């Protein structure tokens, strides 16, 4: 029944978002402009519909909020075509750890791969909420995608999620040949909290302790600084990613008394030298915009090749909106194209990393 309701919501959204631009603008309401950016009418309409659907997910008890967010993700993501999807449990730090493998249509040979960590503030979302994102990236980039069902807070606070993602990366790199993956073309990526985990993972792998480092980072509006609240956190706090949501995520994931500048929590304070190239995208109406841009600049200063993209009219969570409208799929299409380019050929020199202890 729940899936049928989600499908009906998606069908309604698809009809609305296919309206001519002028009609869509009138339906969305008066244009919203902040700091020179105009909110995309598709995003504005989606936000308006969410407000009339009932109690926001982040105002509910966490289990109920998780169900509500999964429903919303399915409504905007859909069931995109894919060659194959298979689940597999591996030994994780906290018990069985589920990985989901996506193989694009027509792929029968060894291929590059993306290890993907989903968003959700470390407390929401799972393999199902981000199923459409992974399907989209696999098909559009022509690579295998491996999604990680890491443990969530508050049941399993920091560093449980990071340890799970590291275990998944170690498994994939150690078993690449048997998984149909080219060991010399493995990327890491994620959105929001998953972008945080991917950024930390890239640093850890590049500096030793997890095997060979990845060759690329796909960072989608990553949360990279839990120590400093930059202006965008307040300016755009009512565009899906609310202050309430962010505070709940911090309280649930970060232990009391933790050093918030710890690079394992805030990768912007880590050692950024020697990291692989990155595609880092932020949204114009996203509280995490400023720290994402700051991280891109820090990477450049450390000599890392970075393609930084601001999607000016979009909101946080546009990565999930690949099943409706035009704006979300187009933005994610640009991210997938960058991933395809980065993994299209093996690196010209063997990957190396510096050996030093990692706690």
XYZ file of C-alpha atoms in Angstrom:
359
model
C 0.000 0.000 0.000
C 2.794 2.446 0.917
C 4.549 1.902 -2.426
C 1.269 2.446 -4.282
C 0.753 5.748 -2.470
C 4.322 6.820 -3.265
C 3.788 5.918 -6.934
C 0.583 7.960 -7.013
C 2.369 10.953 -5.498
C 5.138 10.609 -8.050
C 2.628 10.443 -10.907
C 0.978 13.631 -9.671
C 4.335 15.381 -9.403
C 5.307 14.252 -12.883
C 2.135 15.751 -14.318
C 2.580 19.037 -12.461
C 6.262 19.417 -13.301
C 5.652 18.766 -16.998
C 3.518 21.897 -17.247
C 4.782 24.701 -19.513
C 7.265 26.984 -17.800
C 4.807 29.867 -17.481
C 2.100 27.683 -15.962
C 4.586 26.093 -13.593
C 5.800 29.504 -12.452
C 2.240 30.649 -11.701
C 1.534 27.439 -9.796
C 4.729 27.780 -7.750
C 3.829 31.282 -6.611
C 5.737 34.511 -6.304
C 9.415 34.083 -7.245
C 11.814 33.706 -4.324
C 15.140 35.512 -4.757
C 17.942 35.490 -2.197
C 21.471 36.765 -2.746
C 20.874 37.018 -6.475
C 19.685 33.420 -6.876
C 16.099 32.671 -7.885
C 14.513 29.520 -6.488
C 13.718 27.097 -9.283
C 9.904 26.883 -9.700
C 10.064 23.084 -9.589
C 11.803 23.242 -6.228
C 9.356 25.879 -5.030
C 6.365 23.755 -5.982
C 7.824 20.621 -4.362
C 8.411 22.551 -1.141
C 4.856 23.898 -1.222
C 3.424 20.410 -1.683
C 5.520 19.087 1.195
C 4.103 21.759 3.483
C 0.513 20.671 2.825
C 1.222 16.956 3.161
C 1.269 17.044 6.946
C 3.717 17.072 9.819
C 7.337 17.454 8.610
C 9.483 14.367 9.032
C 11.917 16.130 11.363
C 9.091 17.038 13.773
C 8.187 13.382 14.257
C 9.821 10.716 16.405
C 12.851 9.441 14.509
C 11.315 6.062 13.477
C 8.258 7.842 12.056
C 10.438 10.478 10.422
C 12.473 7.763 8.734
C 9.330 6.264 7.207
C 8.108 9.666 6.059
C 11.424 10.562 4.443
C 11.592 7.190 2.697
C 8.117 7.815 1.289
C 9.105 11.266 0.028
C 12.305 9.919 -1.521
C 10.398 7.232 -3.393
C 7.885 9.777 -4.622
C 10.551 11.969 -6.255
C 12.948 9.168 -7.205
C 10.801 6.469 -8.708
C 11.898 3.070 -9.954
C 14.384 3.933 -12.681
C 15.473 1.191 -15.107
C 18.730 -0.590 -14.289
C 20.538 -3.681 -15.511
C 20.705 -5.468 -12.173
C 20.465 -4.773 -8.450
C 21.757 -7.274 -5.904
C 22.258 -7.122 -2.144
C 25.091 -8.766 -0.253
C 26.000 -8.866 3.420
C 29.640 -8.629 4.476
C 31.272 -8.728 7.891
C 31.100 -5.224 9.325
C 32.459 -3.664 12.507
C 29.042 -3.908 14.163
C 27.839 -7.151 12.587
C 26.530 -7.922 9.098
C 26.842 -4.911 6.806
C 24.626 -4.780 3.743
C 25.933 -3.547 0.412
C 23.788 -3.010 -2.675
C 25.397 -3.492 -6.093
C 24.035 -1.682 -9.163
C 25.042 -2.830 -12.629
C 23.994 -0.657 -15.585
C 22.234 -2.192 -18.563
C 24.481 -3.813 -21.142
C 27.522 -3.978 -18.876
C 29.085 -7.437 -19.047
C 32.777 -6.718 -18.467
C 34.951 -5.391 -15.667
C 34.118 -1.746 -15.064
C 34.907 1.231 -12.859
C 32.898 1.596 -9.675
C 31.579 4.198 -7.269
C 31.264 3.425 -3.560
C 28.300 5.540 -2.439
C 27.210 6.688 1.026
C 23.674 8.043 1.334
C 22.675 11.269 3.049
C 20.141 11.813 5.816
C 22.031 13.556 8.616
C 23.499 10.230 9.813
C 20.064 9.493 11.344
C 17.702 9.065 8.387
C 17.649 7.192 5.058
C 18.963 3.848 3.879
C 19.555 1.826 0.721
C 15.914 2.189 -0.333
C 15.681 5.958 0.123
C 18.663 6.442 -2.201
C 17.951 3.601 -4.581
C 16.954 5.994 -7.378
C 20.129 8.085 -6.943
C 22.326 5.009 -7.305
C 20.361 3.686 -10.277
C 20.668 7.056 -11.989
C 24.419 7.348 -11.424
C 25.089 3.768 -12.515
C 23.164 4.147 -15.760
C 24.267 7.655 -16.653
C 27.942 7.151 -15.785
C 28.117 3.567 -17.050
C 29.772 2.320 -13.855
C 28.949 -0.120 -11.105
C 27.683 1.548 -7.954
C 28.079 -0.010 -4.523
C 25.814 1.546 -1.860
C 26.525 1.110 1.855
C 23.781 0.551 4.442
C 25.798 2.023 7.299
C 24.551 2.132 10.887
C 22.497 5.164 11.905
C 22.473 7.409 14.950
C 21.261 7.799 17.636
C 21.341 4.007 17.950
C 24.931 3.962 16.626
C 26.588 7.386 16.920
C 29.976 8.510 15.570
C 32.184 6.798 14.488
C 29.962 3.799 13.624
C 28.874 5.104 10.210
C 32.440 5.949 9.237
C 33.721 2.545 10.308
C 31.029 0.848 8.214
C 31.883 2.891 5.124
C 35.566 2.135 5.619
C 34.788 -1.586 5.940
C 32.804 -1.445 2.708
C 35.630 0.338 0.900
C 38.188 -2.180 2.141
C 35.967 -5.054 1.013
C 35.416 -3.606 -2.451
C 39.084 -2.801 -3.046
C 40.239 -6.190 -1.763
C 37.684 -8.135 -3.809
C 37.417 -5.910 -6.877
C 38.237 -8.581 -9.459
C 35.585 -10.957 -8.183
C 33.032 -8.150 -8.138
C 33.653 -7.194 -11.767
C 35.335 -3.961 -10.682
C 38.531 -2.448 -12.052
C 40.679 -1.942 -8.922
C 42.419 1.031 -10.553
C 39.162 2.921 -11.173
C 37.267 3.116 -7.894
C 35.659 6.380 -6.801
C 33.970 7.368 -3.550
C 30.962 9.597 -3.238
C 27.893 10.585 -1.302
C 25.387 13.320 -0.610
C 25.065 15.488 2.502
C 26.054 13.312 5.497
C 27.149 10.707 2.970
C 29.312 13.364 1.340
C 30.888 13.933 4.744
C 31.655 10.207 5.053
C 33.019 10.049 1.497
C 35.285 13.061 2.082
C 36.668 11.546 5.297
C 37.091 8.187 3.571
C 39.065 9.790 0.738
C 41.434 11.387 3.250
C 41.868 8.173 5.233
C 42.519 6.095 2.129
C 44.896 8.630 0.599
C 47.012 8.771 3.731
C 47.297 5.044 4.336
C 45.548 2.338 6.287
C 42.694 1.382 3.963
C 44.518 0.070 0.928
C 44.933 1.929 -2.352
C 43.199 5.315 -2.429
C 40.245 6.134 -4.684
C 40.838 7.911 -7.977
C 37.911 10.350 -7.715
C 35.504 11.976 -5.266
C 31.852 12.746 -6.065
C 30.717 15.094 -3.307
C 27.090 16.239 -3.494
C 26.333 19.132 -1.109
C 28.585 17.542 1.516
C 28.487 18.486 5.184
C 32.151 19.093 5.939
C 32.228 21.330 9.020
C 30.300 20.696 12.240
C 32.429 23.207 14.164
C 31.576 26.450 12.338
C 28.136 27.580 11.205
C 28.615 29.682 8.101
C 25.988 32.248 6.970
C 24.141 29.912 4.564
C 23.143 27.694 7.499
C 20.855 30.464 8.735
C 19.950 32.082 5.410
C 18.491 28.914 3.874
C 17.342 27.085 6.995
C 13.744 26.699 5.821
C 14.418 25.167 2.405
C 13.974 21.476 3.290
C 17.119 21.197 5.437
C 15.900 23.028 8.532
C 17.775 24.174 11.609
C 15.708 21.646 13.558
C 16.905 18.852 11.260
C 20.555 19.928 11.498
C 20.442 20.267 15.282
C 18.859 16.830 15.649
C 21.529 15.330 13.390
C 24.334 16.885 15.457
C 22.815 15.861 18.781
C 22.222 12.298 17.598
C 25.508 11.639 15.782
C 28.171 13.647 17.616
C 29.079 12.465 21.138
C 28.929 15.018 23.921
C 32.260 16.724 24.420
C 33.669 15.617 21.068
C 36.182 17.849 19.321
C 34.130 19.188 16.442
C 37.280 20.097 14.514
C 38.305 16.427 14.461
C 38.839 15.701 10.732
C 36.847 12.498 11.151
C 33.824 14.692 11.936
C 34.762 17.814 9.977
C 36.930 16.851 6.993
C 37.594 20.493 6.171
C 40.200 20.437 8.982
C 41.971 17.345 7.653
C 45.111 16.837 5.602
C 43.923 17.534 2.069
C 47.207 16.986 0.288
C 47.450 14.081 -2.107
C 43.695 13.609 -2.459
C 42.127 12.461 -5.731
C 40.289 14.895 -8.036
C 36.794 15.899 -6.974
C 33.492 17.037 -8.414
C 31.833 19.054 -5.648
C 28.352 20.418 -6.204
C 26.245 22.609 -3.938
C 22.769 24.093 -4.210
C 21.993 27.805 -4.144
C 19.251 27.414 -1.516
C 21.056 24.983 0.767
C 22.292 25.624 4.311
C 25.419 23.587 3.492
C 26.304 25.743 0.476
C 28.982 27.869 2.125
C 30.918 25.023 3.736
C 30.832 23.050 0.487
C 32.301 25.996 -1.382
C 34.882 26.504 1.372
C 35.919 22.853 1.138
C 36.352 23.137 -2.619
C 38.628 26.133 -2.085
C 40.620 24.295 0.604
C 41.098 21.378 -1.782
C 42.377 23.736 -4.486
C 44.807 25.345 -2.027
C 46.122 21.847 -1.225
C 46.777 21.221 -4.926
C 43.774 18.963 -5.520
C 41.997 19.179 -8.867
C 38.422 20.291 -8.156
C 35.424 21.013 -10.330
C 33.126 23.080 -8.143
C 29.562 23.566 -9.389
C 26.838 25.686 -7.820
C 23.318 24.766 -8.923
C 21.897 28.217 -8.153
C 18.140 27.562 -8.080
C 18.108 24.181 -6.360
C 17.627 23.026 -2.777
C 19.206 20.402 -0.570
C 18.130 16.883 -1.565
C 17.912 17.576 -5.302
C 19.964 14.405 -5.814
C 16.927 12.373 -4.785
C 14.685 14.126 -7.337
C 15.862 12.161 -10.362
C 12.428 10.696 -11.102
C 10.422 13.902 -11.574
C 10.739 17.200 -13.384
C 13.773 18.507 -15.237
C 15.931 20.428 -12.760
C 16.970 17.564 -10.493
C 17.739 15.095 -13.314
C 19.692 17.745 -15.239
C 21.846 18.633 -12.233
C 22.506 14.982 -11.441
C 23.186 14.381 -15.120
C 26.061 16.847 -14.869
C 27.396 15.014 -11.821
C 27.114 11.649 -13.584
C 28.914 13.033 -16.636
C 31.792 14.183 -14.434
C 31.961 10.723 -12.868
C 31.965 9.075 -16.287
C 34.785 11.312 -17.518
C 36.874 10.734 -14.414
C 36.578 6.948 -14.584
C 36.703 6.547 -18.355
C 40.417 5.654 -18.432
C 42.768 4.092 -15.872
C 45.222 6.459 -14.148
C 48.440 6.964 -16.098
C 50.588 6.172 -13.052
C 50.050 3.685 -10.230
C 48.198 5.090 -7.247
C 50.312 5.613 -4.186
C 49.663 6.717 -0.674
C 51.729 7.745 2.286
C 52.097 5.170 5.034
C 51.487 6.454 8.531
C 49.325 5.227 11.403
C 45.631 6.058 11.391
C 43.700 5.717 14.626
